[in-house]
Short mmCIF file of C-alpha atoms and ligand atoms in Angstrom, two decimals:
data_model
loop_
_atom_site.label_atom_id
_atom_site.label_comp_id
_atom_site.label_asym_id
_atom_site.label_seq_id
_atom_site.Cartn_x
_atom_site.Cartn_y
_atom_site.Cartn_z
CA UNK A 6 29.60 196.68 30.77
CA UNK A 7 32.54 195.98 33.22
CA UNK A 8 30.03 193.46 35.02
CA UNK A 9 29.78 191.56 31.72
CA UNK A 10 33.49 191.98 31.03
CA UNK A 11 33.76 190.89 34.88
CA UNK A 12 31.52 187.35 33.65
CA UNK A 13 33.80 186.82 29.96
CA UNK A 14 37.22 186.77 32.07
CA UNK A 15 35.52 184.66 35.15
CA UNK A 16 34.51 182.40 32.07
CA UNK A 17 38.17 181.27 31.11
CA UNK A 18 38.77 180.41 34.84
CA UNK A 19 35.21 178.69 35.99
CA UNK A 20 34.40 176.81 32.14
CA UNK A 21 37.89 175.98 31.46
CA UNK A 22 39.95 173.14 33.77
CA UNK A 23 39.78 169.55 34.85
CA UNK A 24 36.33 168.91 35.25
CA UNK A 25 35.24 165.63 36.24
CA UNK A 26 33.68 163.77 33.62
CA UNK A 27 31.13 161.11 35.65
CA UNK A 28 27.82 160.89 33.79
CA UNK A 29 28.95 163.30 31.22
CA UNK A 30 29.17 162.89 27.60
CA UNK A 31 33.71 163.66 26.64
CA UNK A 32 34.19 164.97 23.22
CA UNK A 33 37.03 164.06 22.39
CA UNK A 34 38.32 166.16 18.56
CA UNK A 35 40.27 164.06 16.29
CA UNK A 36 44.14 164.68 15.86
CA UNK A 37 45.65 161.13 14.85
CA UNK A 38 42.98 159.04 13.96
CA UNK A 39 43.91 155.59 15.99
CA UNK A 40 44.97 157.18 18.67
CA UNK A 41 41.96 159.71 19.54
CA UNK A 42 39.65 156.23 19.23
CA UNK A 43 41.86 154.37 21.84
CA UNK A 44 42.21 156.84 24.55
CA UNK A 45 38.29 156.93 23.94
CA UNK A 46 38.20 153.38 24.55
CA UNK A 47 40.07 153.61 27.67
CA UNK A 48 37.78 156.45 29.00
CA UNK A 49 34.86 154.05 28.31
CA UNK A 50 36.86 151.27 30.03
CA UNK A 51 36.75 153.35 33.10
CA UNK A 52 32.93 153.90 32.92
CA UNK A 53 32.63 157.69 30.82
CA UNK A 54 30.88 158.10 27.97
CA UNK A 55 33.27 159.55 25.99
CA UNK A 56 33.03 159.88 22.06
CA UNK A 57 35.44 160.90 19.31
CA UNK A 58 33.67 163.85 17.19
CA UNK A 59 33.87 163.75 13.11
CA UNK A 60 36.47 166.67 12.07
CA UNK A 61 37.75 168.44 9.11
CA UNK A 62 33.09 168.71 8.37
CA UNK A 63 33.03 172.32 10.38
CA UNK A 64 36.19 174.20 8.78
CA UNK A 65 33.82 176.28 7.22
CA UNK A 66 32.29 176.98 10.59
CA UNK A 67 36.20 177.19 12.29
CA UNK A 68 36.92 179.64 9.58
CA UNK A 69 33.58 181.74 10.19
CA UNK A 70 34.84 181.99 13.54
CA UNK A 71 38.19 182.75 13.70
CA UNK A 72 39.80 185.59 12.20
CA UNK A 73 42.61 183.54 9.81
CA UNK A 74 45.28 184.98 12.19
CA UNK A 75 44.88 181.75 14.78
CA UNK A 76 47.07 178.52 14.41
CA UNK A 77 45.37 176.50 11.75
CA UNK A 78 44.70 173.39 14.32
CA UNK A 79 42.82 176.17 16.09
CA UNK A 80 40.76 176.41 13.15
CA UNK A 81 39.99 173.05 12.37
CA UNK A 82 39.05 171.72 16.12
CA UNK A 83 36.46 175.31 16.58
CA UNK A 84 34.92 173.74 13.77
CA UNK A 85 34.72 170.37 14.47
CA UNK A 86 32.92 171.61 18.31
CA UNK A 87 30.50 173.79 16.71
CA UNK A 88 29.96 171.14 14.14
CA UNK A 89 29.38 168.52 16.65
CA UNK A 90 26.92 170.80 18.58
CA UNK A 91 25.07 171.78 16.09
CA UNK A 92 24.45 168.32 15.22
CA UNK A 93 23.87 167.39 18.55
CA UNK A 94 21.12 169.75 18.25
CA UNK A 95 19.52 168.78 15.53
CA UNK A 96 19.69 165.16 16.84
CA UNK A 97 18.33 165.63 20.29
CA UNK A 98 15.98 168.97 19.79
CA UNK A 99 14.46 170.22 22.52
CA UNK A 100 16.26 167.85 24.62
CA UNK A 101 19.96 168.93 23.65
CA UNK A 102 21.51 170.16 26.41
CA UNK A 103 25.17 171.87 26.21
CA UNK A 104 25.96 170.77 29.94
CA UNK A 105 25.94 167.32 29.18
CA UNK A 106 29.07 167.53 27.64
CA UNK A 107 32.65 168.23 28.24
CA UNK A 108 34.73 168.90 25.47
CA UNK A 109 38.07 167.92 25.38
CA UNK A 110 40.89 170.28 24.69
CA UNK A 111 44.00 169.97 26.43
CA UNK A 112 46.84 172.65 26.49
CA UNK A 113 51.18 173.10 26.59
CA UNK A 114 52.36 175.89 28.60
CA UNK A 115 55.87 177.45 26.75
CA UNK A 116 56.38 180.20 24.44
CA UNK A 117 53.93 179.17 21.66
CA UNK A 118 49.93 179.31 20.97
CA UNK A 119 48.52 175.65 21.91
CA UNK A 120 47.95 176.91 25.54
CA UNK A 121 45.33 179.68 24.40
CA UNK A 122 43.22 177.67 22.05
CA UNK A 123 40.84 176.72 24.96
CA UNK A 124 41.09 180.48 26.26
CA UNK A 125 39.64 181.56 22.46
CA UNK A 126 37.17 178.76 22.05
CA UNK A 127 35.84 179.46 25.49
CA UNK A 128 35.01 183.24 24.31
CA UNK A 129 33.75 181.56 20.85
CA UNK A 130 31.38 178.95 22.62
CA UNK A 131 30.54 182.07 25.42
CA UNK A 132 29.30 184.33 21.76
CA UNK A 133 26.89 181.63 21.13
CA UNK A 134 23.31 181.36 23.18
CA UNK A 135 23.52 178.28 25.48
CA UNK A 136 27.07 176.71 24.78
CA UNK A 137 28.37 179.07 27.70
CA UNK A 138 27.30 175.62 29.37
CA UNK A 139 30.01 173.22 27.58
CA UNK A 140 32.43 173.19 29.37
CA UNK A 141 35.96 172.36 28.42
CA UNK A 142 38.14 170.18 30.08
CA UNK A 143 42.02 170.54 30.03
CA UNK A 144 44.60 168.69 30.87
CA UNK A 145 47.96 170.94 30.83
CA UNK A 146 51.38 169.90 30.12
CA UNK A 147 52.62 171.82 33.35
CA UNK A 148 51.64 168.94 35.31
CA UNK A 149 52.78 166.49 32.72
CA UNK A 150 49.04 165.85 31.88
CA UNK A 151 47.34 164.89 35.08
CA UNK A 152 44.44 163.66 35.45
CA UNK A 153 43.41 164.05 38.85
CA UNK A 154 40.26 165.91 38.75
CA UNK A 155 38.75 164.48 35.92
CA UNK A 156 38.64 160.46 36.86
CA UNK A 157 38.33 160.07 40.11
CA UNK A 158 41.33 160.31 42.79
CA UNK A 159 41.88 156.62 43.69
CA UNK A 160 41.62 155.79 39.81
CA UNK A 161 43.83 158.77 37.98
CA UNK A 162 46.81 156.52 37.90
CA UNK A 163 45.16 153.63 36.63
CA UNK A 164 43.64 155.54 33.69
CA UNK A 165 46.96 157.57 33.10
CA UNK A 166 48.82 154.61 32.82
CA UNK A 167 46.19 153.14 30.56
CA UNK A 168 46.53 155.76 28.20
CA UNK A 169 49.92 156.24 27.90
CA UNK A 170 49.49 152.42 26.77
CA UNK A 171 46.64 153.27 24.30
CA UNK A 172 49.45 156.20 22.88
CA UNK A 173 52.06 153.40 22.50
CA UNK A 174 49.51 150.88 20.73
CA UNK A 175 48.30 153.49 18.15
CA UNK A 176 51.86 154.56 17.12
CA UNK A 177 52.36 150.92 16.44
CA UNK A 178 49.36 150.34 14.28
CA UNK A 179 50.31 153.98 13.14
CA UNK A 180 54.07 152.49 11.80
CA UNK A 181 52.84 148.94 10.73
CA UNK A 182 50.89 150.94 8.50
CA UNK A 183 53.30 152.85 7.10
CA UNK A 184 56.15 149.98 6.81
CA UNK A 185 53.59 147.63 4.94
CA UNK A 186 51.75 149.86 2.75
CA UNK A 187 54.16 150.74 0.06
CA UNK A 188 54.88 147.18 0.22
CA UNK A 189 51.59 145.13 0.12
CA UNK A 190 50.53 142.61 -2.51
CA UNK A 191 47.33 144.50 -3.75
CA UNK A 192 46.30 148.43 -3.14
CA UNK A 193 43.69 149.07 -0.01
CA UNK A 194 45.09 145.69 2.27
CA UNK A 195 46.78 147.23 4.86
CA UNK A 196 44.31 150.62 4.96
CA UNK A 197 41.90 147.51 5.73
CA UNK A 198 43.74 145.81 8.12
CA UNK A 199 44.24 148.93 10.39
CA UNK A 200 40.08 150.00 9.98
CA UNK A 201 40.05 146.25 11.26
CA UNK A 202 42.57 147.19 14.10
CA UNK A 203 40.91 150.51 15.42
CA UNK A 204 37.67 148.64 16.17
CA UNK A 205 39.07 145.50 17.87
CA UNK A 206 41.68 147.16 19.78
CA UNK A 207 39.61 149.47 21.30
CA UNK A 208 37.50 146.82 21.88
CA UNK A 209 40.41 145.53 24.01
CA UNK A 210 41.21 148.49 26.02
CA UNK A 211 37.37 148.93 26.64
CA UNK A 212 37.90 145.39 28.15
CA UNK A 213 41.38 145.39 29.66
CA UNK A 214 42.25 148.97 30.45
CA UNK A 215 40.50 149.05 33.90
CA UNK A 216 42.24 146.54 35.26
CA UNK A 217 45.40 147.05 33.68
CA UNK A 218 45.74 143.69 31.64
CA UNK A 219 48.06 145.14 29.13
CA UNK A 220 49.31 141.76 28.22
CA UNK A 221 45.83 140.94 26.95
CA UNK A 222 45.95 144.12 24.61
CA UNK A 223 49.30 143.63 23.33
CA UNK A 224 48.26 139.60 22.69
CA UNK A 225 45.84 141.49 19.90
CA UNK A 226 48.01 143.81 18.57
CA UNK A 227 50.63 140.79 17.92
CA UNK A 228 48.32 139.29 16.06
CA UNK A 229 47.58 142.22 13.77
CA UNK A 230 51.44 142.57 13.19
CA UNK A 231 51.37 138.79 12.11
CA UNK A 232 48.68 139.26 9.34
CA UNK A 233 49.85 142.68 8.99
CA UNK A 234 53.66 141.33 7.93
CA UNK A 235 51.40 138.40 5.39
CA UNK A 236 50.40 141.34 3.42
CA UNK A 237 53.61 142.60 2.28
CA UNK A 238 55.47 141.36 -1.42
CA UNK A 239 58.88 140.38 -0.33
CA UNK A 240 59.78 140.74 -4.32
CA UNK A 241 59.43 144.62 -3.47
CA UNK A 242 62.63 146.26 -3.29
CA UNK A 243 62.84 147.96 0.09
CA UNK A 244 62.15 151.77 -0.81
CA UNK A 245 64.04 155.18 -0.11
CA UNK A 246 63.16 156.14 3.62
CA UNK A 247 61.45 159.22 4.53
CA UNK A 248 60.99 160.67 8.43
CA UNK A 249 58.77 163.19 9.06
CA UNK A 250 58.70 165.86 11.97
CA UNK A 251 56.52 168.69 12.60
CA UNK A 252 54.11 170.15 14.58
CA UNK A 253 52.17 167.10 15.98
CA UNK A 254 48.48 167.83 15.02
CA UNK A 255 49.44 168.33 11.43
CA UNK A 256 51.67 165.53 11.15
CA UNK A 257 49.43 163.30 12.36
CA UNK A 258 45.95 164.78 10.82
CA UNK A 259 45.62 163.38 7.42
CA UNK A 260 42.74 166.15 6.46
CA UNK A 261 44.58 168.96 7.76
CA UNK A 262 47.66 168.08 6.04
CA UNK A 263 46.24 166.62 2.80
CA UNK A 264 47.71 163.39 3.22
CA UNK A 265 51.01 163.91 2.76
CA UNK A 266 52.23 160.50 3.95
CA UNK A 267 49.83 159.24 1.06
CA UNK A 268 51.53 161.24 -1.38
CA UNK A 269 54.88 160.34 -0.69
CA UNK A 270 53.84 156.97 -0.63
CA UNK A 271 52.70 157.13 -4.28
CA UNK A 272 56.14 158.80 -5.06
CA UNK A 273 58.20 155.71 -3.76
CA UNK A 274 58.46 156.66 0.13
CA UNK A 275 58.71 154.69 3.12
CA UNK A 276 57.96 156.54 5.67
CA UNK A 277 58.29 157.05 9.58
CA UNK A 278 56.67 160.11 11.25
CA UNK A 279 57.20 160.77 15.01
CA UNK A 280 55.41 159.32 17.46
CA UNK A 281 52.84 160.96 19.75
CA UNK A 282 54.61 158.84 22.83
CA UNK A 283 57.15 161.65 22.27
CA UNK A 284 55.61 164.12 22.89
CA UNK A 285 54.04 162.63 25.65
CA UNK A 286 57.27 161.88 27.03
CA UNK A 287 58.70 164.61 26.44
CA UNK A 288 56.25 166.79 28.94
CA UNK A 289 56.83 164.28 31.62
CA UNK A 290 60.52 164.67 30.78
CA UNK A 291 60.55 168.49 30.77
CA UNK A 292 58.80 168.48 34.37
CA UNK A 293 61.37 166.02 35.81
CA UNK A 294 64.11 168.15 34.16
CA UNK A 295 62.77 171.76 36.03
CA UNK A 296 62.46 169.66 39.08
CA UNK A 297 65.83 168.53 38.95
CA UNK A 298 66.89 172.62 38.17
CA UNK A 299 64.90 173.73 41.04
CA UNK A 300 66.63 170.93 43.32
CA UNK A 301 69.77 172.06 42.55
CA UNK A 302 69.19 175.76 42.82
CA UNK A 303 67.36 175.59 46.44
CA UNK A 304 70.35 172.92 47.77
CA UNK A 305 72.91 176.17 46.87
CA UNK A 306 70.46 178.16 48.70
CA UNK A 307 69.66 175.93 51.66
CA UNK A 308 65.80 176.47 51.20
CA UNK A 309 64.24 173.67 53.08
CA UNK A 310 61.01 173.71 52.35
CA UNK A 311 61.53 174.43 48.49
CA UNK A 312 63.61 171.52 48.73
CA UNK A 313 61.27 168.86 49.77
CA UNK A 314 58.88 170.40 47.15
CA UNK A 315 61.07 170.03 44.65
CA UNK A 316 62.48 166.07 45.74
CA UNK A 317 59.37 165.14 45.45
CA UNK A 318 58.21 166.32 42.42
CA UNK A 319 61.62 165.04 41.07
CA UNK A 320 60.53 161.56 42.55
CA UNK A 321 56.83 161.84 41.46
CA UNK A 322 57.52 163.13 37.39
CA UNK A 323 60.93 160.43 37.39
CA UNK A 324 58.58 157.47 38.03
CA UNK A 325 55.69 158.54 35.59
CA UNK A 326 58.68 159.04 33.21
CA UNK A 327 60.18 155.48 34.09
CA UNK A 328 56.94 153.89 33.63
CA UNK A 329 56.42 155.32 30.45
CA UNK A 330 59.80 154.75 28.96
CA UNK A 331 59.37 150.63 30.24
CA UNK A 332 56.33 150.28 28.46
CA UNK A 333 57.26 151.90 25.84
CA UNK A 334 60.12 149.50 25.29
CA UNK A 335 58.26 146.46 26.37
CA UNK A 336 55.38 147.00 23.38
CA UNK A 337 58.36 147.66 20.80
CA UNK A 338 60.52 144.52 21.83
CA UNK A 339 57.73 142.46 22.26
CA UNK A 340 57.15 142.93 18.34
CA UNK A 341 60.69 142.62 17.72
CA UNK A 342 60.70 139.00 16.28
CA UNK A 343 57.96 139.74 14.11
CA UNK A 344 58.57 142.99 11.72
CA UNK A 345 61.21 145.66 11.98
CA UNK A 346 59.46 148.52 13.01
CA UNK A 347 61.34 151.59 13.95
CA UNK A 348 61.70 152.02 17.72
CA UNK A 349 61.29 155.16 19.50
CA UNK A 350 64.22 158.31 20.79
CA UNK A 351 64.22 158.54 23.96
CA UNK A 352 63.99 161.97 25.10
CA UNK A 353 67.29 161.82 27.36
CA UNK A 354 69.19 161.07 24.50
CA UNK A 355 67.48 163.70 21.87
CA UNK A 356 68.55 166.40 25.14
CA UNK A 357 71.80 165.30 24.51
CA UNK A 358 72.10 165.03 20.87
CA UNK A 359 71.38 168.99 20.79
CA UNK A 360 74.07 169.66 23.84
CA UNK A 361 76.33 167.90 21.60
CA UNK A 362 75.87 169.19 18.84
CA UNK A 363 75.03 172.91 20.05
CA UNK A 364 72.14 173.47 17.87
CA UNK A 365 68.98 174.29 20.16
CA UNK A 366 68.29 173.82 23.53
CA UNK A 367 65.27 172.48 25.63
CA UNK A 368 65.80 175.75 27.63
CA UNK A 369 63.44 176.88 24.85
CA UNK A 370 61.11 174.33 24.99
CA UNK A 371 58.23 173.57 22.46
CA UNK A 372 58.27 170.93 19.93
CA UNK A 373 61.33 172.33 18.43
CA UNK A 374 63.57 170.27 20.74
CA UNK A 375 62.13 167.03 19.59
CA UNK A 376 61.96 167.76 15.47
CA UNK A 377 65.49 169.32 15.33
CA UNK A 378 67.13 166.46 17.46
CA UNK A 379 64.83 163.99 15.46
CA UNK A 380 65.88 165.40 12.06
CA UNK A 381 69.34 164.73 13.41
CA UNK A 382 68.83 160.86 14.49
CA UNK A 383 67.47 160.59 11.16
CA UNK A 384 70.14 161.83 9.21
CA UNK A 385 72.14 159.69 11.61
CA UNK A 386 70.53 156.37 11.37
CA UNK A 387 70.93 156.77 6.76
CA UNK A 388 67.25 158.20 6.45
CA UNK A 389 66.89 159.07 2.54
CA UNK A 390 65.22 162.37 3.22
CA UNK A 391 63.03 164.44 5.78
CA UNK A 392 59.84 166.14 5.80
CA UNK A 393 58.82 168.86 8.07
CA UNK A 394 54.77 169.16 7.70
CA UNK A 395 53.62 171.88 10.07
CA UNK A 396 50.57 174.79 9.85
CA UNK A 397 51.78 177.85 7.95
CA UNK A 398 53.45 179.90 10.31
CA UNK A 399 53.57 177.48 13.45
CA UNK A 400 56.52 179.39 15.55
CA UNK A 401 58.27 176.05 16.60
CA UNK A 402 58.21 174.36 13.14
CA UNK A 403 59.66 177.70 11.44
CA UNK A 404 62.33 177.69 14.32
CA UNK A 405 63.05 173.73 13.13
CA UNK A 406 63.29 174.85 9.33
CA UNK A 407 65.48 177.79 10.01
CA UNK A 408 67.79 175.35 11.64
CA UNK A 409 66.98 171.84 9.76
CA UNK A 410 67.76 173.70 6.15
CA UNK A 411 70.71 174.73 6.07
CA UNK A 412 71.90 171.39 8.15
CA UNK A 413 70.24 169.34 5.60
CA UNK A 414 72.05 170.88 2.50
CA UNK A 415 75.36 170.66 4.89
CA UNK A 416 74.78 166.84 5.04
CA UNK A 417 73.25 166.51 1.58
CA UNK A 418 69.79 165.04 2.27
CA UNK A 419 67.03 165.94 0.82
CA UNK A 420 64.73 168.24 3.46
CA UNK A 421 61.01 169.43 2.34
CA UNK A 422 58.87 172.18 4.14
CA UNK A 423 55.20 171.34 3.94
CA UNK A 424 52.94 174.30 5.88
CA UNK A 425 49.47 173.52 5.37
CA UNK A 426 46.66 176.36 6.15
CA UNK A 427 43.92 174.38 4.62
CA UNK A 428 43.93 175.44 1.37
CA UNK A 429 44.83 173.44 -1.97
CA UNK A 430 48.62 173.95 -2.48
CA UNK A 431 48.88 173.55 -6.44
CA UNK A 432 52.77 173.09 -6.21
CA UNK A 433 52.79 170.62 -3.42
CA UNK A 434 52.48 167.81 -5.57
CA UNK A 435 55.41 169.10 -8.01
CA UNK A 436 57.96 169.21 -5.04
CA UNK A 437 57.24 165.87 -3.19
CA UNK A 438 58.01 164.58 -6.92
CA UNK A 439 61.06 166.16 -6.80
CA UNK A 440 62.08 165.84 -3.46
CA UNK A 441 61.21 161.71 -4.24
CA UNK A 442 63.47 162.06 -7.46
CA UNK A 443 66.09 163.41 -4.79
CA UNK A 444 65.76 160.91 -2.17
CA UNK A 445 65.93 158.32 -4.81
CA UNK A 446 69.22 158.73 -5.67
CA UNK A 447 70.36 159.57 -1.41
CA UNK A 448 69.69 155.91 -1.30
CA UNK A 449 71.15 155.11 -4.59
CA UNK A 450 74.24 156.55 -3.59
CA UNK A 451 73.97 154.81 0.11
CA UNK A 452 73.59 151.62 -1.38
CA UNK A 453 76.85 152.64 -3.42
CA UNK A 454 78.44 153.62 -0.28
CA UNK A 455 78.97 157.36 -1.47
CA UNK A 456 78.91 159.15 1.87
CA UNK A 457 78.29 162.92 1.76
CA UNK A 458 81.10 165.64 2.63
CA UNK A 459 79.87 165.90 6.37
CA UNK A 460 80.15 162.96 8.60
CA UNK A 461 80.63 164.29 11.90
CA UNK A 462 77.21 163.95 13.31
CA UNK A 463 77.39 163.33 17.03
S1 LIG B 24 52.93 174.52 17.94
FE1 LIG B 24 52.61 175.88 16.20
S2 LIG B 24 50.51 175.48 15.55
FE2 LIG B 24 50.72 174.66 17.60
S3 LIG B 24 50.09 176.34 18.92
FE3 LIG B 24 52.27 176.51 18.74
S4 LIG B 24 52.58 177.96 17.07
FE4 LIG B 24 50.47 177.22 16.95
#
């Protein structure tokens, strides 16, 4: 008994962690759908076989497996491995083999759950006879996603920087989708244009991401921007604007949150969710920011040794974070001149915007930082109304709608809750309706130039 205990616990140590992925098939699980197929075009740029499994077909399995207590994302990605295996098996018979395979599923450190859904599918896939042999490879936010370990040495930062690019491009396509779609000149063009994207620009980065010829995938993505901009009715008046925050698998999961963009949409939105580059930013931001604590604490101390350590991690996290931020910016103002999409926040300035305002602090950490200083650029920059869409009891996204509420009302814009635990949520409908009817007349009253009480947002 304390033998096989002994093997369960050795399991979450020896099948979890950066594993490298040469000659092995990568699962990658969906979470926004453009993005999970580039970064599975740059792993096939660098030579791995690395797929994109279906999702949302093995809730029933998640469900079986979980006892409803877990975060719902936890849910929906056990089912979507379990699914894929099991197909896998029934595809390959007696040739499937569960160590072929590495399955993808990365993890955040801080005070909230995403850092022991690997831990609890490890003991799921362990339960069942012969996936003890998937393993699952992590990348952890406590190195600001590294990928040594998993691509080769002499290539990690090569692919890193590849797919922080890949990020970038599919928050693009992400936002030229939602700025032309309530605008197009006949229903299903720009849902057609972006299927049309996904396959040729990860076509691109299969081509271009080795040898970092980013100009050469941004030349393609201009020229989806250009036919994407031809599909839009100018007569269209432009419509109340919407920005979503959240937890970042649910906002950007269409499935697991029921289409919610789609729904606004159909009640007159515009809409702008945030980015995954964020978030992605954010960890590399987070890690330079410790650094910089840690600095500062062993200079008081004189610790020499503790000092180095912590210059150069300072040096090493600040130029991953200055690389990101530059292309970043290049991709946006490159597409300037041909459509106003909304640029990014930079994380610095988000830091600040809670300092100033003394509302939360990134002390805390978790994705609360970024959707409470978001909600705040928002209201700042004359957004019409904001969204939080999050999985029913996600501890970060109640900590944003404990403080987002009562800030909304205080600034009069309209602010809408959406948890989502996979189930059918009859009154949804009913108050994006209302919330529409609301933001409506925001922007009514903006175009007016009828301010609210409050205007003395930092
Ligand atoms: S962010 Fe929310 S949903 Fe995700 S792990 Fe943390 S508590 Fe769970």
């Amino acid at each position: 008994m304390e033998a096989q205990k002994d093997q369960a616990f050795r399991s979450l140590s020896t099948n979890v962690g950066t594993f490298s992925v040469r000659d092995k098939t990568f699962l990658i699980p969906q979470m926004n759908r453009i993005g999970c197929h580039l970064l599975a075009a740059v792993f096939q740029g660098f030579g791995v076989r690395a797929e994109v499994m279906d999702t949302y077909r093995g809730l029933e399995l998640g469900k079986e497996f979980t006892s409803g207590k877990e975060c719902f994302p936890c849910q929906v990605t056990t089912g979507d491995i379990l699914h894929h295996m099991a197909r896998e098996q029934e595809r390959l018979g007696e040739d499937f083999d569960p160590e072929e395979y590495i399955y993808f599923m990365p993890e955040a450190g801080g005070p909230c759950r995403f850092g022991m859904y690997n831990k609890f599918q490890r003991i799921v896939l362990d339960s069942i006879p012969g996936m003890e042999n998937l393993k699952i490879g992590s990348l952890t936010t406590d190195n600001a996603y590294s990928v040594t370990g998993m691509i080769e040495k002499e290539r990690a930062t090569d692919f890193r920087k590849a797919a922080y690019v890949s990020v970038v491009v599919a928050d693009i396509l992400d936002r030229l989708l939602w700025r032309i779609r309530p605008y197009e000149r006949e229903t299903g063009l720009a849902d057609a244009l972006i299927e049309r994207a996904i396959v040729d620009m990860s076509e691109a980065f299969r081509l271009h991401a080795a040898a970092k010829d980013f100009d050469a995938v941004l030349d393609r993505l201009e020229g989806f921007v250009r036919e994407g901009r031809a599909l839009m009715d100018s007569t269209i008046a432009r419509k109340p604007l919407i920005g979503i925050v959240g937890e970042i698998y649910l906002r950007t999961h269409t499935e697991a949150n029921q289409d919610v963009i789609r729904m606004l949409e159909a009640y007159g939105a515009e809409v702008v969710n945030a980015s995954i580059a964020e978030w992605v930013n954010y960890t590399a931001y987070d890690r330079v920011r410790e650094a910089r604590i840690g600095l500062r604490k062993n200079l008081r101390l004189l610790r020499y040794g503790q000092i180095r350590a912590y210059a150069s991690k300072l040096f090493s996290y600040g130029l991953d974070l200055l690389y990101q931020q530059s292309k970043q910016k290049q991709a946006y103002k490159r597409l300037e001149p041909l459509i106003d999409l909304p640029g990014d926040h930079k994380v610095g300035h988000l830091e600040n915007v809670l300092i100033e305002n003394d509302l939360f602090t990134f002390e805390v950490g978790t994705e609360a930082c970024l959707s409470i200083a978001g909600i705040m650029e928002y209201m700042h920059e004359g957004y019409d109304g904001i969204v939080n869409i999050y999985p029913f009891t996600c501890m970060p996204s109640t900590i944003t709608s404990a403080i987002a509420k009562p800030m909304a009302s205080r600034f009069r814009i309209p602010y809408l809750d959406t948890p989502c635990d996979g189930t059918y949520q009859p009154g949804r409908e009913a108050a994006i309706r209302t919330f529409m009817y609301q933001a409506q007349q925001h922007r009514e009253h903006a175009l007016r130039g009828e301010g609210g009480d409050e205007t003395s947002l930092s």
